[in-house]
Short mmCIF file of C-alpha atoms in Angstrom, two decimals:
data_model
loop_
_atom_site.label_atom_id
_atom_site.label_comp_id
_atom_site.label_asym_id
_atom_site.label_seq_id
_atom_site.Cartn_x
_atom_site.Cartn_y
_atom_site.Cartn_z
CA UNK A 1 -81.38 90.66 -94.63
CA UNK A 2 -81.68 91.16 -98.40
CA UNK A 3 -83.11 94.52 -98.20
CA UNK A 4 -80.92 96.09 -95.68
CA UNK A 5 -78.09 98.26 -97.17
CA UNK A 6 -74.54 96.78 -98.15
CA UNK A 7 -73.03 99.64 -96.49
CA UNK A 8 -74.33 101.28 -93.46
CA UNK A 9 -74.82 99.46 -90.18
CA UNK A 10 -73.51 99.63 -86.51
CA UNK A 11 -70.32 98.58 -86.70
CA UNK A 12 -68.12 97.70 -90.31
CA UNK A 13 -65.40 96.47 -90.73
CA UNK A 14 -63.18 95.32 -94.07
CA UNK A 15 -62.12 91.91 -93.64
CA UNK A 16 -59.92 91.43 -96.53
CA UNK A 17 -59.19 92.85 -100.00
CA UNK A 18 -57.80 92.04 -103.24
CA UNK A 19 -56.44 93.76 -106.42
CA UNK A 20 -56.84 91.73 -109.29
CA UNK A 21 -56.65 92.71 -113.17
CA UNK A 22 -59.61 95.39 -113.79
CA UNK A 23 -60.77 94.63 -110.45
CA UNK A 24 -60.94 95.91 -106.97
CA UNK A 25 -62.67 93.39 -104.61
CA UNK A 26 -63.08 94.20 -101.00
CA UNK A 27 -65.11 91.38 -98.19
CA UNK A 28 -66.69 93.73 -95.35
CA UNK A 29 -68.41 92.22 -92.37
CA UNK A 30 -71.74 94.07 -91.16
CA UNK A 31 -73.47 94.02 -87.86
CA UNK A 32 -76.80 95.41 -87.24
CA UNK A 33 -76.69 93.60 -83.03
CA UNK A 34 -75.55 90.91 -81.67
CA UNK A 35 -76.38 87.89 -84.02
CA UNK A 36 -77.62 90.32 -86.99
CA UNK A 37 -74.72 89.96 -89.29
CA UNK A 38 -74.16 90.25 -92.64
CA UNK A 39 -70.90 89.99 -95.24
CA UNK A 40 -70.57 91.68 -98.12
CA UNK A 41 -68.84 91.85 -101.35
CA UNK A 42 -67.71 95.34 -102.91
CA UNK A 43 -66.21 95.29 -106.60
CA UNK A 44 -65.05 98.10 -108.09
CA UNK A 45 -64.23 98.01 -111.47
CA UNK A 46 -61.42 99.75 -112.67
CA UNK A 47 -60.68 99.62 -116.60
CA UNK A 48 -63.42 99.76 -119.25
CA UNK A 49 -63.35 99.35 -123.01
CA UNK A 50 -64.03 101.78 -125.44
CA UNK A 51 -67.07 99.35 -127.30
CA UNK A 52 -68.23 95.65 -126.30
CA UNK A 53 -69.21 94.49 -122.92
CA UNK A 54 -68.03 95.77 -120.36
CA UNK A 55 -66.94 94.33 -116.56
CA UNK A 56 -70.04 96.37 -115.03
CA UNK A 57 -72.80 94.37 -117.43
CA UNK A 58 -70.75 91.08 -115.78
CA UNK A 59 -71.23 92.06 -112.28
CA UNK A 60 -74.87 93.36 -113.32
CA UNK A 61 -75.78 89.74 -114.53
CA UNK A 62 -74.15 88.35 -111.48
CA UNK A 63 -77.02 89.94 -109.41
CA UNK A 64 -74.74 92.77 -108.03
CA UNK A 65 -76.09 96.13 -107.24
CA UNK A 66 -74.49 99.22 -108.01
CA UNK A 67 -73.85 101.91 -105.00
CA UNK A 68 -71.94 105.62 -106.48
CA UNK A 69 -71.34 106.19 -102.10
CA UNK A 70 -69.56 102.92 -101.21
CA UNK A 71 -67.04 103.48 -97.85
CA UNK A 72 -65.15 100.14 -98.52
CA UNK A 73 -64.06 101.09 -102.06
CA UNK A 74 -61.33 103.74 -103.05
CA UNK A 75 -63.39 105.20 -105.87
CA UNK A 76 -66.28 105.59 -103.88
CA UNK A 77 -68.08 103.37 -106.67
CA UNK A 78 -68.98 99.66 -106.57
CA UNK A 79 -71.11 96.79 -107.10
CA UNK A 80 -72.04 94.95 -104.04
CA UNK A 81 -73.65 91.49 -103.24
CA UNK A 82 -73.97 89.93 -99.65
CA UNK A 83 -72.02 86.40 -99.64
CA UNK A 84 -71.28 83.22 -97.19
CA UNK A 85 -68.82 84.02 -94.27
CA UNK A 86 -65.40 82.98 -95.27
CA UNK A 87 -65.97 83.75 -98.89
CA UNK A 88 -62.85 83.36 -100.76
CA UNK A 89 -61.42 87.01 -102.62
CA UNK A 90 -59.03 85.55 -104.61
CA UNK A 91 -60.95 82.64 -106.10
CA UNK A 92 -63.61 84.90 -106.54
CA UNK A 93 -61.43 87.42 -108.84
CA UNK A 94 -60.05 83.92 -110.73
CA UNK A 95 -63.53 83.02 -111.58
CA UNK A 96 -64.64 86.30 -112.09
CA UNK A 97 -62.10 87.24 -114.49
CA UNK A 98 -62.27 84.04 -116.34
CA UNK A 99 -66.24 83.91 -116.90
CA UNK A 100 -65.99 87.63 -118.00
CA UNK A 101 -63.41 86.45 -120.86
CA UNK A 102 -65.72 83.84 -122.18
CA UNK A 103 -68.67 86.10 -122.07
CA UNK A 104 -66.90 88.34 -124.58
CA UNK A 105 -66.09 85.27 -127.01
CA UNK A 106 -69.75 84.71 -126.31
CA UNK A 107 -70.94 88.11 -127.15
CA UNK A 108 -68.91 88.49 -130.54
CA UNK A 109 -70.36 84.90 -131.73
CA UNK A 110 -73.66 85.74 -131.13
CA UNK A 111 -73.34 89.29 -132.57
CA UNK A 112 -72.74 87.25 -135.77
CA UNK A 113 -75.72 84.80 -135.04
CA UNK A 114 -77.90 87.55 -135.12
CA UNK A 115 -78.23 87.60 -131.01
CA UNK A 116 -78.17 90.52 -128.42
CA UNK A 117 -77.26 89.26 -124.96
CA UNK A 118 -80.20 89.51 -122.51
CA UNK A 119 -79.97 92.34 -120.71
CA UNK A 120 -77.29 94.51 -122.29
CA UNK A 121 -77.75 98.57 -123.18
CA UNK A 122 -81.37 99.36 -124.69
CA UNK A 123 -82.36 99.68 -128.23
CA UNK A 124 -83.37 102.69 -130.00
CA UNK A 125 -86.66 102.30 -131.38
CA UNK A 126 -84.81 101.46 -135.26
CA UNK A 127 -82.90 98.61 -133.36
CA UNK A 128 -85.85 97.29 -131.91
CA UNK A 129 -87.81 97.47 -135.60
CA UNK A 130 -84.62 95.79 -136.81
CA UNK A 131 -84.96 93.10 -134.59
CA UNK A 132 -88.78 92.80 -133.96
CA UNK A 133 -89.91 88.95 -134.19
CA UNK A 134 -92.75 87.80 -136.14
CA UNK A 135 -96.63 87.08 -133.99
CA UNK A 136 -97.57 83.47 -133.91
CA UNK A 137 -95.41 79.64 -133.47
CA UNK A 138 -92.80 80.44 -136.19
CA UNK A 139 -94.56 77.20 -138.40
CA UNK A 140 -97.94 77.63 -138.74
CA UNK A 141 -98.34 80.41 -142.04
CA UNK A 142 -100.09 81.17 -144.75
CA UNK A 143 -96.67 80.40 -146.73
CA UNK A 144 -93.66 79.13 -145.90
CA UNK A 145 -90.49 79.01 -148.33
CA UNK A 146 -87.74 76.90 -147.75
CA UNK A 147 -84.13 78.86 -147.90
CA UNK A 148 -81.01 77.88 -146.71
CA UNK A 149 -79.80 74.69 -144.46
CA UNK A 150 -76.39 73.84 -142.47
CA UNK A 151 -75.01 72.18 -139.60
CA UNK A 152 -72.10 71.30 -137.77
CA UNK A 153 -70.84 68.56 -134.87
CA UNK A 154 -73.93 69.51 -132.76
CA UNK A 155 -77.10 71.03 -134.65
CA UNK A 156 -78.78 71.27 -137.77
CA UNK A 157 -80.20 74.85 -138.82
CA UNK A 158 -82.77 75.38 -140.94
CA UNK A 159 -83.56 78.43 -142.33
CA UNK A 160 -87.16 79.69 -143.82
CA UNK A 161 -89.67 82.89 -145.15
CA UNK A 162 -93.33 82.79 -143.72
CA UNK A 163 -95.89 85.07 -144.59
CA UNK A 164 -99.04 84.69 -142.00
CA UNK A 165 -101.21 87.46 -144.25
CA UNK A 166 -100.38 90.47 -142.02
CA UNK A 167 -96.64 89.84 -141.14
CA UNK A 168 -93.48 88.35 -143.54
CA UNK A 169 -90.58 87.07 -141.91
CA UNK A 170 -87.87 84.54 -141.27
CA UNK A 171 -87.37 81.95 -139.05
CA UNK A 172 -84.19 80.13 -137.89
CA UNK A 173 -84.72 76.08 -136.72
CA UNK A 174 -82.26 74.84 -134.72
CA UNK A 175 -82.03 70.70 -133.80
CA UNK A 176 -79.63 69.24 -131.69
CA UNK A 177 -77.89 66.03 -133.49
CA UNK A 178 -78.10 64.53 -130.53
CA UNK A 179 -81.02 64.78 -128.79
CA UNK A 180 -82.71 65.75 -126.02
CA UNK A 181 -80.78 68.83 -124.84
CA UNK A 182 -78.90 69.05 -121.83
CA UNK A 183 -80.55 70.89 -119.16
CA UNK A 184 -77.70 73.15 -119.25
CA UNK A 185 -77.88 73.91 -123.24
CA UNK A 186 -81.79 74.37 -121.92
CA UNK A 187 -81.24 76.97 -120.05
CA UNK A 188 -78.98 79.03 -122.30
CA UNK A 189 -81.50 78.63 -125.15
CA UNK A 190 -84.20 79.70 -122.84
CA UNK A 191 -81.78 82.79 -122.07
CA UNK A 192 -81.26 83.56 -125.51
CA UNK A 193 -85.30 83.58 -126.31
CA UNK A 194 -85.29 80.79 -128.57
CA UNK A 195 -88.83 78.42 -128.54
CA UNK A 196 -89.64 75.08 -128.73
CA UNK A 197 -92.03 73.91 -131.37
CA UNK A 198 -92.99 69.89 -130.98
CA UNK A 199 -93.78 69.23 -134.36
CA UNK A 200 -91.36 71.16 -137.41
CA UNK A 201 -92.15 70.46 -140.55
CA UNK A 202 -88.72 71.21 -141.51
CA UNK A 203 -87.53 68.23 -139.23
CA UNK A 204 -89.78 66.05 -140.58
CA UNK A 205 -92.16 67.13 -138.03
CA UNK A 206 -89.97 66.12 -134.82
CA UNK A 207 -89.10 68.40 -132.20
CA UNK A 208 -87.20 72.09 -132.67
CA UNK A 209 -86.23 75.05 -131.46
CA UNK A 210 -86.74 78.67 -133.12
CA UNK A 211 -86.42 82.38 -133.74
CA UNK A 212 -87.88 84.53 -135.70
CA UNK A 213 -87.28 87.91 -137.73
CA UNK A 214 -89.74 90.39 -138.94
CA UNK A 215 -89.26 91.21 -142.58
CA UNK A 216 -88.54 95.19 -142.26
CA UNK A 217 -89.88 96.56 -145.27
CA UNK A 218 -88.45 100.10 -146.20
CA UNK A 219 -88.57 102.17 -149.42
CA UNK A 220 -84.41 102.19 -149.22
CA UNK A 221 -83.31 98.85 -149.69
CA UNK A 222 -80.38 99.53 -147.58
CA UNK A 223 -82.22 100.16 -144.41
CA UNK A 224 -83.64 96.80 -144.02
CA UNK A 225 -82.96 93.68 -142.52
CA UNK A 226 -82.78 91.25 -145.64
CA UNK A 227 -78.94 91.00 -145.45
CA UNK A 228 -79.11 91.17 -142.07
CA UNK A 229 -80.97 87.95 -141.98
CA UNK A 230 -79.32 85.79 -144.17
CA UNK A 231 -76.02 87.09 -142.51
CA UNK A 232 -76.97 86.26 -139.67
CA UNK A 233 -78.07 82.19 -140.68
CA UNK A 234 -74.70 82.35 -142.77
CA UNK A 235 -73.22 82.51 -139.41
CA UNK A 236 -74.76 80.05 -137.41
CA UNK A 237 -72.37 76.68 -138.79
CA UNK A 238 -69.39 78.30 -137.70
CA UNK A 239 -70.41 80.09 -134.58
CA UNK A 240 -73.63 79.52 -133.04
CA UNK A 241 -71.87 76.47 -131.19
CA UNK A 242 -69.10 77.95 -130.17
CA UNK A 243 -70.98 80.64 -128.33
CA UNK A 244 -73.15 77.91 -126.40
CA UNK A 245 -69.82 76.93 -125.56
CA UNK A 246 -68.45 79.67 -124.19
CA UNK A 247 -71.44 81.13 -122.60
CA UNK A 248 -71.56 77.65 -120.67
CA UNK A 249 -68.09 77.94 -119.65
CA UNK A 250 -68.65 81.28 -118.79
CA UNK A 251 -71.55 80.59 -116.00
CA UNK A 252 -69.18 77.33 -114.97
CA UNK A 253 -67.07 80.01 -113.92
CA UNK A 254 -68.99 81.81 -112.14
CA UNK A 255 -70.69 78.34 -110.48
CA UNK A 256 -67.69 77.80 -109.01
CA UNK A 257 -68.13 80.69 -106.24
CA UNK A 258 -71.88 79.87 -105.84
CA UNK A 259 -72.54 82.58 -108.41
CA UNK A 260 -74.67 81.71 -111.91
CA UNK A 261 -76.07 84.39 -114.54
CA UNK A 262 -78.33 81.36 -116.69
CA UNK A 263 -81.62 80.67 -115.87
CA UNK A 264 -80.41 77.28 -114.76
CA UNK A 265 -81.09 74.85 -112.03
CA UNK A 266 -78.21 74.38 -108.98
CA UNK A 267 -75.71 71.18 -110.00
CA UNK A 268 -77.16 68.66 -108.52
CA UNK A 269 -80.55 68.98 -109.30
CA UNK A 270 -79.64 69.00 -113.40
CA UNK A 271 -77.77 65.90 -112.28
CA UNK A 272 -80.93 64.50 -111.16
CA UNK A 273 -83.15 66.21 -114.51
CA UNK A 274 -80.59 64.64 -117.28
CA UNK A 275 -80.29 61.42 -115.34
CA UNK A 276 -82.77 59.90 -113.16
CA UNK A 277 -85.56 61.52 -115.13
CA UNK A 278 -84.59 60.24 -118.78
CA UNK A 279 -86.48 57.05 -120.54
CA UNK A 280 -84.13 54.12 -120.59
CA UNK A 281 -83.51 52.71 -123.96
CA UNK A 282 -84.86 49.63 -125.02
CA UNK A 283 -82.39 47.03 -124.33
CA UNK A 284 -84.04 44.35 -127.20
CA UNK A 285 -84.21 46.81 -130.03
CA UNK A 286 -81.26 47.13 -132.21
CA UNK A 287 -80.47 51.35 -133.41
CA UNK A 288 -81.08 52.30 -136.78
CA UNK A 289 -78.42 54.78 -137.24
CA UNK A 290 -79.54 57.35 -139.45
CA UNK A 291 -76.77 58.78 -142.07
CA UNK A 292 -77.83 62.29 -142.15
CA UNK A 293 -78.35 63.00 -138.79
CA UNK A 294 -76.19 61.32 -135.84
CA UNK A 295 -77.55 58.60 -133.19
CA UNK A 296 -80.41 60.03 -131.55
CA UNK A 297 -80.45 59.11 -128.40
CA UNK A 298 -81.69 59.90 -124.63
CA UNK A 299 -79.84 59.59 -121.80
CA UNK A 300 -80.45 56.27 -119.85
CA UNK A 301 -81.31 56.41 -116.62
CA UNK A 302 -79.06 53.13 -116.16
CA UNK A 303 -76.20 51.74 -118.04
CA UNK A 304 -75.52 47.87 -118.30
CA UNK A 305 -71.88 49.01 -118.80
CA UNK A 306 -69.88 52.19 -118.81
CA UNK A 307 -66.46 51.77 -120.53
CA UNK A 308 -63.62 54.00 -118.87
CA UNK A 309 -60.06 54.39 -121.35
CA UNK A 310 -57.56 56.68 -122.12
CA UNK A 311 -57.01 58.51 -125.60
CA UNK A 312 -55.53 56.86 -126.48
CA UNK A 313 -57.40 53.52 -126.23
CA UNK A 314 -60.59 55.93 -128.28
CA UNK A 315 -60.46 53.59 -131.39
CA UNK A 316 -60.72 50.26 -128.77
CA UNK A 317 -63.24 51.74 -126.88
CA UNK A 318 -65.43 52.83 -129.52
CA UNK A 319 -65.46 49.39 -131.99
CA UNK A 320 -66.31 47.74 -128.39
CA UNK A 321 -69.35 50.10 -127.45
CA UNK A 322 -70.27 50.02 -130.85
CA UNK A 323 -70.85 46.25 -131.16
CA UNK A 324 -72.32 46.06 -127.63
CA UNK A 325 -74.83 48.80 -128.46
CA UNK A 326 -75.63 46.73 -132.09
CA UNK A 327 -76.67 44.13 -129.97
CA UNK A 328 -79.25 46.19 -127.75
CA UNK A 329 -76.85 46.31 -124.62
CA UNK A 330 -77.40 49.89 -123.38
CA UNK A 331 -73.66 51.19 -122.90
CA UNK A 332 -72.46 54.41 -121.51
CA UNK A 333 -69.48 55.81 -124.02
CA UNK A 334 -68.98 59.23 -124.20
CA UNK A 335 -69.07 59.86 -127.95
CA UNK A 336 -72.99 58.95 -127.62
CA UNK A 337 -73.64 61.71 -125.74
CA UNK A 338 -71.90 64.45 -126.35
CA UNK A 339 -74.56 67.04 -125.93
CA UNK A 340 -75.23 65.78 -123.01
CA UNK A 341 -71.40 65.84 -121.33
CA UNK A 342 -71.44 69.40 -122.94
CA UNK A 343 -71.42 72.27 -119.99
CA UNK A 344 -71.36 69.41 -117.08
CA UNK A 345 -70.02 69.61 -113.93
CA UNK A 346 -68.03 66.45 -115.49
CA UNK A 347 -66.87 65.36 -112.00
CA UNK A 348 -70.41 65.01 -110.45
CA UNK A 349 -71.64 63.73 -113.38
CA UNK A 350 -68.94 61.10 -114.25
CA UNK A 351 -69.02 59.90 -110.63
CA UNK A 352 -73.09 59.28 -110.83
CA UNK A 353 -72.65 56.69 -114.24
CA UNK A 354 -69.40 54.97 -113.12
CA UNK A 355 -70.34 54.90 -109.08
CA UNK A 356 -74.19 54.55 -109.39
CA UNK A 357 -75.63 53.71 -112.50
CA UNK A 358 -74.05 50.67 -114.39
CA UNK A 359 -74.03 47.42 -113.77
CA UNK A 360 -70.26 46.53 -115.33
CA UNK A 361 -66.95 49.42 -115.92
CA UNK A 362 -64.79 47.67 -118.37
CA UNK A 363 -61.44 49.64 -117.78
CA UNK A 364 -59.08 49.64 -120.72
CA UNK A 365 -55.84 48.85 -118.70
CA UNK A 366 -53.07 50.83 -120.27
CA UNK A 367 -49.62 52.92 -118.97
CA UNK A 368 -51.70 56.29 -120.66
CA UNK A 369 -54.57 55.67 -118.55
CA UNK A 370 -52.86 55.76 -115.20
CA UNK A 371 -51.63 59.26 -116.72
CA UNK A 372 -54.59 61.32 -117.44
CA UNK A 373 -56.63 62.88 -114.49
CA UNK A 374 -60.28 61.81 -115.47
CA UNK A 375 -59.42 57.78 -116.24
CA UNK A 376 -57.78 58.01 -112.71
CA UNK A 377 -61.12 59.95 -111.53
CA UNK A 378 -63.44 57.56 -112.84
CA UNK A 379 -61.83 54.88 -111.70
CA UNK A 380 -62.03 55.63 -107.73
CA UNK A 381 -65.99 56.05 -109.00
CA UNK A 382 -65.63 52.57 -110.19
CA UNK A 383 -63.81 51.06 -107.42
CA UNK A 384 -66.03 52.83 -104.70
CA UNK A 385 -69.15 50.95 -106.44
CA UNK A 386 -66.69 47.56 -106.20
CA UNK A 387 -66.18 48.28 -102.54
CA UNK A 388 -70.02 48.67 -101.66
CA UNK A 389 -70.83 45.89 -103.36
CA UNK A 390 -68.57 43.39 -101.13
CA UNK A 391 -66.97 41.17 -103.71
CA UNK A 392 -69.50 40.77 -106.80
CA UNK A 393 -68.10 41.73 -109.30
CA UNK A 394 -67.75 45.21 -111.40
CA UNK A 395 -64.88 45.89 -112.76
CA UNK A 396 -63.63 44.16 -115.86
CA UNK A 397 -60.20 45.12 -116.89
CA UNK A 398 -58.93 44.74 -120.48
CA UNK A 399 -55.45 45.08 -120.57
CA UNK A 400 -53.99 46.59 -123.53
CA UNK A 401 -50.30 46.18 -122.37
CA UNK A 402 -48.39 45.54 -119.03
CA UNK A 403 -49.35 48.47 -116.90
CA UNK A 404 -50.86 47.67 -113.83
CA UNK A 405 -53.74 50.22 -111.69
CA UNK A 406 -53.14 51.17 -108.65
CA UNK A 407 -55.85 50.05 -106.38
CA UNK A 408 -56.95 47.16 -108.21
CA UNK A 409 -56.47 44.04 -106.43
CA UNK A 410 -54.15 41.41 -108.56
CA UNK A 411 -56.54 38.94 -108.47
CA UNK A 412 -59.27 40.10 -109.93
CA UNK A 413 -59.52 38.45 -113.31
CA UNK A 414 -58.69 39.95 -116.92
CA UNK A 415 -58.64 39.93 -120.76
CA UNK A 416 -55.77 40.66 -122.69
CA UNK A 417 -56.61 43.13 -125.96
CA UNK A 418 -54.97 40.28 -127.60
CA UNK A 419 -58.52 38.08 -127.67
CA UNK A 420 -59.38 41.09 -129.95
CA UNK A 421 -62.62 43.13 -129.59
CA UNK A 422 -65.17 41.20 -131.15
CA UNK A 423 -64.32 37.99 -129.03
CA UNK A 424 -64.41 40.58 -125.56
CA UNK A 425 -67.83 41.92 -126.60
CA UNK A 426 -68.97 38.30 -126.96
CA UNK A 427 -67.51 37.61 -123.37
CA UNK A 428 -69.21 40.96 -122.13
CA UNK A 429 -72.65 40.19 -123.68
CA UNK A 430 -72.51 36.78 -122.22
CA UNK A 431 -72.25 37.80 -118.69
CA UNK A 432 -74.88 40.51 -118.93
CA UNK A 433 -77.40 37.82 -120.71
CA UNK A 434 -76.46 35.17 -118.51
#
């Protein structure tokens, strides 16, 4: 069915259509006999900017093909991909619209990174000598110079000059604080080029990832790439992360009508990849915390507890998972692993630690939490795991003042915040050691 055409076949007909922003969607049902049938989508766009990306390189990296004869559309031009029956217009343009607004933020951070996006208008043949990497693994050289470091809440960048003998350049190291990366900040560093190297010398030989720049070496200063390069590392703290960001959110966008532009495994099986397949930590071994570089650690494939609170309850949660992790318990709090909540499908995800893979939930009682959607959310998670396991017990409430949880039988026994944190984490250690 994929190579027959999106627009001719025995009998068409336009099952719905929608007008929405720079958009012109139309859903067209296609029948070649009697159980040969195909629907398609036709998307014409109708505004374009004068510079930047435009709505056509959106729909190009959604896998739609262009067509300049297309019956269903009124300017004769669109982009067309076949879809499920019943595929929903208007959702479609929501998502559509959105993931094409955080692919521009995306594009105008990486611009200032030093990044093209995969796939957009080709380079001259100066562009691509601007931008020509060097041969080789980025680390092994004949001399490497150290130049420039920074970092913000999620990497560290380091930034050198190699000369191999027959090529100068620079290279750009990039190291999560947090490691291992998510599968889905994987992906969009595999879509952006960058390469791992096991062993950098500039993280004292652990694990990074890299780029590198050919020095372009010109008898007019101004036509090289020096200022280029250190512009472009100059960059990187204040905007590198915020276009992983918004390049996630912009494929979560588009993952919401079955659509994805990363080269990125389907929901679920990432689920599986970042969960099932991580090492658990040690649960005798007590963290050294290192003070120039944030916890590093991977993501359990089990939890002895999982601690669900509001906001508000942050500073309660925190001291609690912080004395329970001091004393080797392995503890699921979000602040731990924030590269690896970053670009989730956070209801999938939440659901698999607080319905499948903890032993305790200690809920943080409180008026706030019965307020905020994803407390409420993970607790149904928690309470389904109560339900299956027929009485024993998994939820341990801490109430922080009178509110009460819907759902949550009055019997089942508390602490009041009152005991104070330190005395609750002895409690909690207890009854896992016991």
């Amino acid at each position: 069915m994929a190579a027959k055409d999106h627009h001719t076949a025995l009998r068409t007909e336009i099952l719905s259509k929608v007008n929405a922003g720079y958009i012109e969607i139309v859903l067209a049902k296609l029948q070649w006999g009697k159980d040969d049938i195909a629907f398609t989508l036709h998307v014409n766009p109708s505004a374009f900017t004068s510079a930047g990306l435009q709505t056509t390189d959106w729909l190009r990296f959604l896998g739609f093909k262009e067509n300049m004869q297309c019956q269903f559309s009124n300017a004769r031009r669109c982009f067309s991909k076949e879809v499920p029956e019943g595929y929903d217009l208007q959702r479609f343009a929501t998502a559509f619209n959105d993931g094409f607004g955080q692919l521009r933020k995306a594009e105008a951070d990486l611009q200032a990174c030093g990044f093209r996006l995969p796939g957009r208008r080709q380079l001259s043949a100066r562009g691509q000598a601007f931008l020509q990497e060097v041969s080789g693994d980025g680390h092994a050289a004949m001399t490497t110079n150290f130049i420039d470091a920074s970092a913000d809440t999620r990497f560290c960048y380091k930034f050198t000059f190699i000369g191999t003998g027959g090529e100068k350049g620079y290279v750009t190291h990039y190291r999560p604080l947090h490691p291992p990366l998510s599968s889905e900040v994987r992906s969009v560093f595999r879509y952006l080029g960058l390469k791992e190297f096991h062993q950098c010398p500039e993280f004292d030989f652990e694990a990074c990832h890299y780029r590198t720049l050919q020095l372009l070496e010109t008898d007019n200063p101004f036509e090289g790439n020096v200022d280029f390069a250190y512009q472009s590392f100059g960059a990187h703290a204040m905007r590198f992360s915020p276009a992983i960001e918004a390049l996630l959110a912009a494929n979560a966008a588009a993952e919401r009508v079955g659509l994805s532009f990363l080269p990125i495994a389907m929901p679920a099986e990432r689920l599986r990849a970042d969960i099932v397949q991580q090492i658990r930590l040690p649960t005798n071994t007590k963290p050294e915390p290192n003070p120039t570089m944030a916890f590093d650690a991977a993501l359990p494939s089990n939890f002895d507890v999982a601690i669900s609170f509001a906001g508000t309850e942050r500073e309660l949660a925190e001291k609690l998972a912080e004395i329970l992790r001091a004393a080797g318990i392995v503890v699921f709090y979000d602040n731990f692993y924030p590269e690896h909540l970053w670009g989730k499908n956070l209801t999938a995800f939440l659901d698999e630690i607080y319905r499948k893979r903890a032993k305790f939930c200690v809920v943080f009682v409180s008026t706030e939490y019965n307020d905020r959607k994803w407390t409420i959310h993970e607790l149904r998670s928690a309470q389904a795991k109560a339900l299956e396991q027929k009485g024993d017990e998994y939820i341990l409430p801490v109430k922080v003042d009178n509110a009460e949880l819907d759902g949550l039988p009055p019997n089942v026994g508390y602490v009041g915040i009152s005991l104070g944190i330190e005395k609750i984490a002895e409690l909690l250690i207890k009854k896992l050691r016991g």
